PDB file of C-alpha atoms in Angstrom:
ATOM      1  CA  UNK A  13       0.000   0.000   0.000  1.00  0.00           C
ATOM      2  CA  UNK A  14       0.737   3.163  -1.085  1.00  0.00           C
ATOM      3  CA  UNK A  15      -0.707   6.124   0.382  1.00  0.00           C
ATOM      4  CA  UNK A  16      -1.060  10.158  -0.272  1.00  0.00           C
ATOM      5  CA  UNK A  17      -2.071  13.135   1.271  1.00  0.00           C
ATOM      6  CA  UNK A  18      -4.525  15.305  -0.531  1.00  0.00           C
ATOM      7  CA  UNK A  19      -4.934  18.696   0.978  1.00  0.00           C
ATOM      8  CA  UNK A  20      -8.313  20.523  -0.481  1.00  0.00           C
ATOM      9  CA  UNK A  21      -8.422  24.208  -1.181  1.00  0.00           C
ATOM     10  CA  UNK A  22      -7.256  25.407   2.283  1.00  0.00           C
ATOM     11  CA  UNK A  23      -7.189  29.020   0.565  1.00  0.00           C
ATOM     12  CA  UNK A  24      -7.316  32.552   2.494  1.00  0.00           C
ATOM     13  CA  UNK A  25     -11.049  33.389   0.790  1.00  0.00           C
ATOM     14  CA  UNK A  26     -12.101  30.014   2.823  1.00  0.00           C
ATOM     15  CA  UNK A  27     -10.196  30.776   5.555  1.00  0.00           C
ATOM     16  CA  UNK A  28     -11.991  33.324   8.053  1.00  0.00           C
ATOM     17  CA  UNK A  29     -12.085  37.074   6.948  1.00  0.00           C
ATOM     18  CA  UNK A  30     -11.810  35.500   3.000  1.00  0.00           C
ATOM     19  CA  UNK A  31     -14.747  36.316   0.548  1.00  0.00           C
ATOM     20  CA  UNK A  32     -16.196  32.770   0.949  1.00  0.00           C
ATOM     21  CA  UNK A  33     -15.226  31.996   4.610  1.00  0.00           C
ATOM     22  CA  UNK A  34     -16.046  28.801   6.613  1.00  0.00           C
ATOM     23  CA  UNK A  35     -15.758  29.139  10.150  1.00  0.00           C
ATOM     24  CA  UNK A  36     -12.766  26.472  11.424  1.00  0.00           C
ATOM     25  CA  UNK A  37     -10.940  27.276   8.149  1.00  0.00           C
ATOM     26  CA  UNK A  38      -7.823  28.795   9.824  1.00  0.00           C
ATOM     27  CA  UNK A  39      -7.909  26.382  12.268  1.00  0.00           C
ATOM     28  CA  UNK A  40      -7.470  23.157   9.811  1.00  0.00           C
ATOM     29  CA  UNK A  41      -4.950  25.335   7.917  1.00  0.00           C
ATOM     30  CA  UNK A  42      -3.071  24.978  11.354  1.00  0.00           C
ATOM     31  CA  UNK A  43      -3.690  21.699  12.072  1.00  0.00           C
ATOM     32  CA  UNK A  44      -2.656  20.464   8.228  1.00  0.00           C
ATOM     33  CA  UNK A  45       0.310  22.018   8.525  1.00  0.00           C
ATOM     34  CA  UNK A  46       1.320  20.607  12.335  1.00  0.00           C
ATOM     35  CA  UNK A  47       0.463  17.313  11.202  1.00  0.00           C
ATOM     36  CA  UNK A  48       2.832  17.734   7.799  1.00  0.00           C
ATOM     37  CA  UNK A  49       5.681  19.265  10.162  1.00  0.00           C
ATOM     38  CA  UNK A  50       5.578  15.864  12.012  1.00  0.00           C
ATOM     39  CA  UNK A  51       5.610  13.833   8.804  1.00  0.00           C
ATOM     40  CA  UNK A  52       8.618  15.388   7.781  1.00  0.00           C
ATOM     41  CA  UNK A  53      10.333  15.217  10.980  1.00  0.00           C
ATOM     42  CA  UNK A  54       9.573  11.693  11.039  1.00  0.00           C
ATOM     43  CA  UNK A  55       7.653  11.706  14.634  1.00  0.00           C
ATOM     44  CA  UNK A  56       6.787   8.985  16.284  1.00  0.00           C
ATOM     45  CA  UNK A  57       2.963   8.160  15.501  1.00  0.00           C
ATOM     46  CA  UNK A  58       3.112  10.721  12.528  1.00  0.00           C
ATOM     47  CA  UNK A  59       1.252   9.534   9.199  1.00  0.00           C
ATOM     48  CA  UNK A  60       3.275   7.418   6.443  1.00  0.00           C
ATOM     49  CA  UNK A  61       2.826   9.319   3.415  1.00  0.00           C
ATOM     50  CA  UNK A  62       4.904   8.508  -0.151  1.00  0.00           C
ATOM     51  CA  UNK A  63       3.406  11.931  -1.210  1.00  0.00           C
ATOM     52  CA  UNK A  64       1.698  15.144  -0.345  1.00  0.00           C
ATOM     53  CA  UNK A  65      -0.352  17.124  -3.224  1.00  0.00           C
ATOM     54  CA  UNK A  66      -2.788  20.242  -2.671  1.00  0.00           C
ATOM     55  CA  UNK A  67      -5.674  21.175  -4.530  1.00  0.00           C
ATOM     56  CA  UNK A  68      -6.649  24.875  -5.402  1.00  0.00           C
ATOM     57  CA  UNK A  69      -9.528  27.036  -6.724  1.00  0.00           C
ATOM     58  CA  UNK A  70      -8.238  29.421  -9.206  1.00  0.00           C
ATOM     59  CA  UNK A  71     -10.876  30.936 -11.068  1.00  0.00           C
ATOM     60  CA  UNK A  72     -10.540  33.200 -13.883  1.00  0.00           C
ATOM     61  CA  UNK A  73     -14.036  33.492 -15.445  1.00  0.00           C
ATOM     62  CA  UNK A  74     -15.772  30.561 -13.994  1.00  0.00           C
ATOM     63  CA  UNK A  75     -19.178  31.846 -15.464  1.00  0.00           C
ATOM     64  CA  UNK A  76     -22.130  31.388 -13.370  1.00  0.00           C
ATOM     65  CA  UNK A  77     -20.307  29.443 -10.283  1.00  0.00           C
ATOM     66  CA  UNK A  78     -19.717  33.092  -9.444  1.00  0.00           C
ATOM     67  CA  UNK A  79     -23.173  35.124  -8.876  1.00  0.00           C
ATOM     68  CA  UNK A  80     -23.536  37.833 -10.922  1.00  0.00           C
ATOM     69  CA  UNK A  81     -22.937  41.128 -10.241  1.00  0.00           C
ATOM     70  CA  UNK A  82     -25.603  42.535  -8.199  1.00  0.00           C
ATOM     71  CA  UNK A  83     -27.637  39.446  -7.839  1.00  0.00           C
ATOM     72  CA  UNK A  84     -27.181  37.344  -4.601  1.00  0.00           C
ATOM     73  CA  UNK A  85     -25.515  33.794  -4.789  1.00  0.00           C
ATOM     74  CA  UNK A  86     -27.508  30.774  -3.857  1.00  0.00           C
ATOM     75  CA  UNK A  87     -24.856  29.036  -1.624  1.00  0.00           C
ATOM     76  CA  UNK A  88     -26.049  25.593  -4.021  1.00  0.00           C
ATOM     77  CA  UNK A  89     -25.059  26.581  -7.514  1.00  0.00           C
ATOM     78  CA  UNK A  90     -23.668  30.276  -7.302  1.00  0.00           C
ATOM     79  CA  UNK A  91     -21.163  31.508  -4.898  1.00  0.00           C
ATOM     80  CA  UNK A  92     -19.803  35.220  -4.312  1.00  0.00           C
ATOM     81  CA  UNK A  93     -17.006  35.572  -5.794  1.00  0.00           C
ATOM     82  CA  UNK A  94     -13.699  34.043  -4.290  1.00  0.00           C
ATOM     83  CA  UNK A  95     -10.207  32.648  -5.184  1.00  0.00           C
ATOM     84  CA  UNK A  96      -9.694  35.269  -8.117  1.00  0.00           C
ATOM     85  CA  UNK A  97      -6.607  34.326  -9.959  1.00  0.00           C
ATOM     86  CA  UNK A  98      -3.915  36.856  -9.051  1.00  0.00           C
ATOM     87  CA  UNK A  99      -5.831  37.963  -5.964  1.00  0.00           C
ATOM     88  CA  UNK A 100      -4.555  37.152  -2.241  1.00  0.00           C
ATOM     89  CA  UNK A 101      -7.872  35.523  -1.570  1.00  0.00           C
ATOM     90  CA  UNK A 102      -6.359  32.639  -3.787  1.00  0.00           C
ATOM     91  CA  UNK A 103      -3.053  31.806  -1.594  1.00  0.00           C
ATOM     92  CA  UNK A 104      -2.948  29.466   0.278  1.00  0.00           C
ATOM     93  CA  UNK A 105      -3.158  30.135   3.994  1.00  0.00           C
ATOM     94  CA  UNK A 106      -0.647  31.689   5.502  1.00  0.00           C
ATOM     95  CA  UNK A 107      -0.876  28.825   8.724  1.00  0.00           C
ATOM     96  CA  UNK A 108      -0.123  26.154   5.846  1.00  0.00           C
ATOM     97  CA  UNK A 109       3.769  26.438   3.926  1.00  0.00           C
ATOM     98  CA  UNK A 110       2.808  24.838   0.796  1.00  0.00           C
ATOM     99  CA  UNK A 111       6.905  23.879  -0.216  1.00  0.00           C
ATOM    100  CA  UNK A 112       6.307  19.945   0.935  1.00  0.00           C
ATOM    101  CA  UNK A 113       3.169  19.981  -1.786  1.00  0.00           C
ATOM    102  CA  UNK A 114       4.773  18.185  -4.831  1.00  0.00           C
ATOM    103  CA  UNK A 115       2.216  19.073  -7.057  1.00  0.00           C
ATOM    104  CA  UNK A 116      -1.010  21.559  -6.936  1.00  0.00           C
ATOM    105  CA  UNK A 117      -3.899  20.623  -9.162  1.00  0.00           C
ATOM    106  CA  UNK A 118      -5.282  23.911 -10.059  1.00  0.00           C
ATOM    107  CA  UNK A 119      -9.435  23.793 -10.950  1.00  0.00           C
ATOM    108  CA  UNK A 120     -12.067  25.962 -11.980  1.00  0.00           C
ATOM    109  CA  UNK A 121     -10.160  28.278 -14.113  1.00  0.00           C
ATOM    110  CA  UNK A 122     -13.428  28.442 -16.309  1.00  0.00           C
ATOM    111  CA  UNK A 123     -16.356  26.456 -15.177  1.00  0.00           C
ATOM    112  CA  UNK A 124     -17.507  25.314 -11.666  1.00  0.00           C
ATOM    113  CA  UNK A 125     -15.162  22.572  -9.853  1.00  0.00           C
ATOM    114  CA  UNK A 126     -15.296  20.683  -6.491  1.00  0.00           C
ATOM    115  CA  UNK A 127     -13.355  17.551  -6.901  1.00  0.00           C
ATOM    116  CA  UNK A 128      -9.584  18.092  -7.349  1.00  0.00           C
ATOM    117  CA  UNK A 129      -9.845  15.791 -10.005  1.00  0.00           C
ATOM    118  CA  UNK A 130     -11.398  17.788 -12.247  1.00  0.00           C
ATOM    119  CA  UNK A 131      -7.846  19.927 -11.896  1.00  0.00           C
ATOM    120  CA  UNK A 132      -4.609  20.004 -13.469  1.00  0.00           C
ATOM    121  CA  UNK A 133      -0.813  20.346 -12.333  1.00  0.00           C
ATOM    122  CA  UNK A 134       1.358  22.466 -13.722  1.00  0.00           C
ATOM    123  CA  UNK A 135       2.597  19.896 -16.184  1.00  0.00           C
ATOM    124  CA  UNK A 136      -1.212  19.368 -17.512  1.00  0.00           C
ATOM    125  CA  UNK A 137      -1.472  15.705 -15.498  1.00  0.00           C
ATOM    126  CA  UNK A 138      -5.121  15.010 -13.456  1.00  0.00           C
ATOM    127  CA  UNK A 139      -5.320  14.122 -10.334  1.00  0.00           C
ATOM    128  CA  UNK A 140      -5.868  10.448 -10.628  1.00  0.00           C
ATOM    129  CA  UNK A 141      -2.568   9.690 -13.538  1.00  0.00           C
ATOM    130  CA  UNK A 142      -0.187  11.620 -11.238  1.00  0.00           C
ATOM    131  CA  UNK A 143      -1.064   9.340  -8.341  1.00  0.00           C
ATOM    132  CA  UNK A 144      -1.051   5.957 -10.484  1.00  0.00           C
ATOM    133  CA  UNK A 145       1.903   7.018 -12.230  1.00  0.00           C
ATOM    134  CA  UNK A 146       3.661   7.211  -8.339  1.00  0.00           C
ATOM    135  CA  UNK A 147       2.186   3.548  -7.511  1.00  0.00           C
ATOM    136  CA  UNK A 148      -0.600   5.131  -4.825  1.00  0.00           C
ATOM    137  CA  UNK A 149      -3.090   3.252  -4.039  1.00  0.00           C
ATOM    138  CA  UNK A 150      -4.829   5.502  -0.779  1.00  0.00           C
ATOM    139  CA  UNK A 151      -5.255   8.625  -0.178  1.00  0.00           C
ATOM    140  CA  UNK A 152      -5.741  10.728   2.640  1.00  0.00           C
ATOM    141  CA  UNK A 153      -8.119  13.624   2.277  1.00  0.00           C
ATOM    142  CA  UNK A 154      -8.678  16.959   4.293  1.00  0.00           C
ATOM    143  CA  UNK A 155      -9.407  20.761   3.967  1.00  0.00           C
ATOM    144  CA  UNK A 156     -12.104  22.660   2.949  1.00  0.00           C
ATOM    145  CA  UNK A 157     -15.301  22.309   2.715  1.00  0.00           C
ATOM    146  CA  UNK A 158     -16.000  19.091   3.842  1.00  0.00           C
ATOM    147  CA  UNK A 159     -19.857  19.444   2.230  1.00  0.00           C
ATOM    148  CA  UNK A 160     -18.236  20.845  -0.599  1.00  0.00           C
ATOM    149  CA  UNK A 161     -14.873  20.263  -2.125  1.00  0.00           C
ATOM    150  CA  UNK A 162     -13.485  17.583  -0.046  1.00  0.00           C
ATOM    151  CA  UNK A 163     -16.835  15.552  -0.773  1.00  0.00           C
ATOM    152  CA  UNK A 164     -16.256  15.758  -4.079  1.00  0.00           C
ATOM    153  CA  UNK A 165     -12.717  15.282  -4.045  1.00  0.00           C
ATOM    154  CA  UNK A 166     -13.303  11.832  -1.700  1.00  0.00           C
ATOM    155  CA  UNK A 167     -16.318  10.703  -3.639  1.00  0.00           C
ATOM    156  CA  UNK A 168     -13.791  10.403  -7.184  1.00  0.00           C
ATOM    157  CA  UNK A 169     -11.136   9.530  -5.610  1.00  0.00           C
ATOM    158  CA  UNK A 170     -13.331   6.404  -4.752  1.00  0.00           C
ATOM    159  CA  UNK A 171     -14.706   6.110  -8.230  1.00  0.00           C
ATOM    160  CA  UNK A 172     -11.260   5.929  -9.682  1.00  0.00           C
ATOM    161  CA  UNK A 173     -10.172   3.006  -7.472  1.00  0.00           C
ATOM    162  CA  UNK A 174      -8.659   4.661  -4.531  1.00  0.00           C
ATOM    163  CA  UNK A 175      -8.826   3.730  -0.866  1.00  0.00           C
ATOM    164  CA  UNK A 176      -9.354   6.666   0.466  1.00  0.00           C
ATOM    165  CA  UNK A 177      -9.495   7.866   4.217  1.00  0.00           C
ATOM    166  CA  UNK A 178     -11.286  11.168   6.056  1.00  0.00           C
ATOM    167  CA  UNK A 179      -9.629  13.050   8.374  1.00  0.00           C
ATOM    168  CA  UNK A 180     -12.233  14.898   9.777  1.00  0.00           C
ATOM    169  CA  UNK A 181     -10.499  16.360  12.372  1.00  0.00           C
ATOM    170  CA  UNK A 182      -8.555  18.447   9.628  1.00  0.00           C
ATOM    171  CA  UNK A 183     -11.737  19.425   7.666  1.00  0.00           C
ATOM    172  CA  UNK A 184     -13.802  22.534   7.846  1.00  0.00           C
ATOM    173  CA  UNK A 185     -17.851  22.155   6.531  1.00  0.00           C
ATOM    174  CA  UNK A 186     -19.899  25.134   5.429  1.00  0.00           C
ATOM    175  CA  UNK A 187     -23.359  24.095   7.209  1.00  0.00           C
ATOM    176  CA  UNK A 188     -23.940  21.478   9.735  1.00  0.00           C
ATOM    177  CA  UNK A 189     -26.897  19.595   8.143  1.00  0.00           C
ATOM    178  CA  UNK A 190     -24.982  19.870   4.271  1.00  0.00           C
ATOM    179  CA  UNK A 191     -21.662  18.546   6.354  1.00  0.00           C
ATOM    180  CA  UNK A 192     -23.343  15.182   8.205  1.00  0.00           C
ATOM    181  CA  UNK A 193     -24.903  14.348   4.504  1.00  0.00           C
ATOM    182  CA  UNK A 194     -21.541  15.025   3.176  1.00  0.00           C
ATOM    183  CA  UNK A 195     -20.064  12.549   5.643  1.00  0.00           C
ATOM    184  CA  UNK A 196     -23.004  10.113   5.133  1.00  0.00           C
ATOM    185  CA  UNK A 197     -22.450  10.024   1.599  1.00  0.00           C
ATOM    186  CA  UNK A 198     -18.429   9.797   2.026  1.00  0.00           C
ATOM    187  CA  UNK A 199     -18.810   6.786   4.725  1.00  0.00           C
ATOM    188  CA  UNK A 200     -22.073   5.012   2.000  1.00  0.00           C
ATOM    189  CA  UNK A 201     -19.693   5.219  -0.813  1.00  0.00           C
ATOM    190  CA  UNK A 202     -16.368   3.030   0.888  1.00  0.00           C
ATOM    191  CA  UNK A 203     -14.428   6.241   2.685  1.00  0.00           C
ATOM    192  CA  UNK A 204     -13.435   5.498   6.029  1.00  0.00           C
ATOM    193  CA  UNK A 205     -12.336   7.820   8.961  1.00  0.00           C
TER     194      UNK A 205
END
């Protein structure tokens, strides 16, 4: 077994005080990067990833997965704006130091995307190739939203074969009710926590 870390859009404009904040976001961006400190110091108890990758909104002209202007979002379908290519709201958070990500699969440049396997790295390779190509089998998945992005995110990595771990405890959801049928789905569909 081969297994991966997959950290989900943990990005200032989800972060608190961001255009699109969930409350906890700063918080997970803290506890991501504490528990990545320890894999790299090689504590005791500290998680045995082969590999650490990042996914990241960065929207250019996503069309209607951004309200528009002067019309109010539906928090389903249309969101306020947020993670702006070029705009601070797009970093990363400042809690989490993104140099042990070896790759960042970018999505949503034009269209709506949850699951960072709709996204790209910088060489053009999906999600799913770049961990096959590295012999992963599981995958470890956190970050933001858990009702949101990380669902989606989990949910494929299950379709395309993966065994693929929650850790909830480094996950932020946008609404109570949307985050236990997020988790319901997750656990239905094979992912464990």
């Amino acid at each position: 077994m081969t297994r991966a870390l997959i950290v989900v859009d943990v990005q200032n404009d989800f972060c608190e005080g961001g255009s699109l904040a969930v409350s906890g976001g700063a918080a997970v961006a803290h506890g991501v990067a504490t528990l990545i400190r320890a894999w790299r110091s090689g504590d005791e108890g500290a998680p045995t990833w082969a590999h650490i990758v990042a996914t990241k909104d960065h929207h250019i002209d996503p069309g209607e997965h951004w309200a528009a202007h002067g019309t109010e979002p539906d928090y389903r379908t249309s969101w306020p704006i947020h993670c702006r290519v070029g705009t601070e709201g797009e970093a990363f958070h400042p809690n989490l130091d993104p140099a042990p990500f070896e790759a960042v699969f970018l999505k949503g440049q034009y269209a709506a995307a949850y699951s960072g396997f709709e996204g790209a790295a910088s060489d053009g390779a999906g999600l799913a190739d770049w961990l096959r190509s590295r012999g992963v089998t599981d995958v470890d998945v956190c970050g933001i939203a858990t009702d949101h992005c990380v669902r989606a995110t989990a949910l494929d990595a299950r379709a395309a074969g993966f065994g693929v771990r929650l850790l909830v405890d480094l996950c932020a959801g946008v609404a109570p009710e949307t985050t236990a049928a997020a988790l319901a789905e997750m656990q239905a569909a094979g992912v464990t926590a």
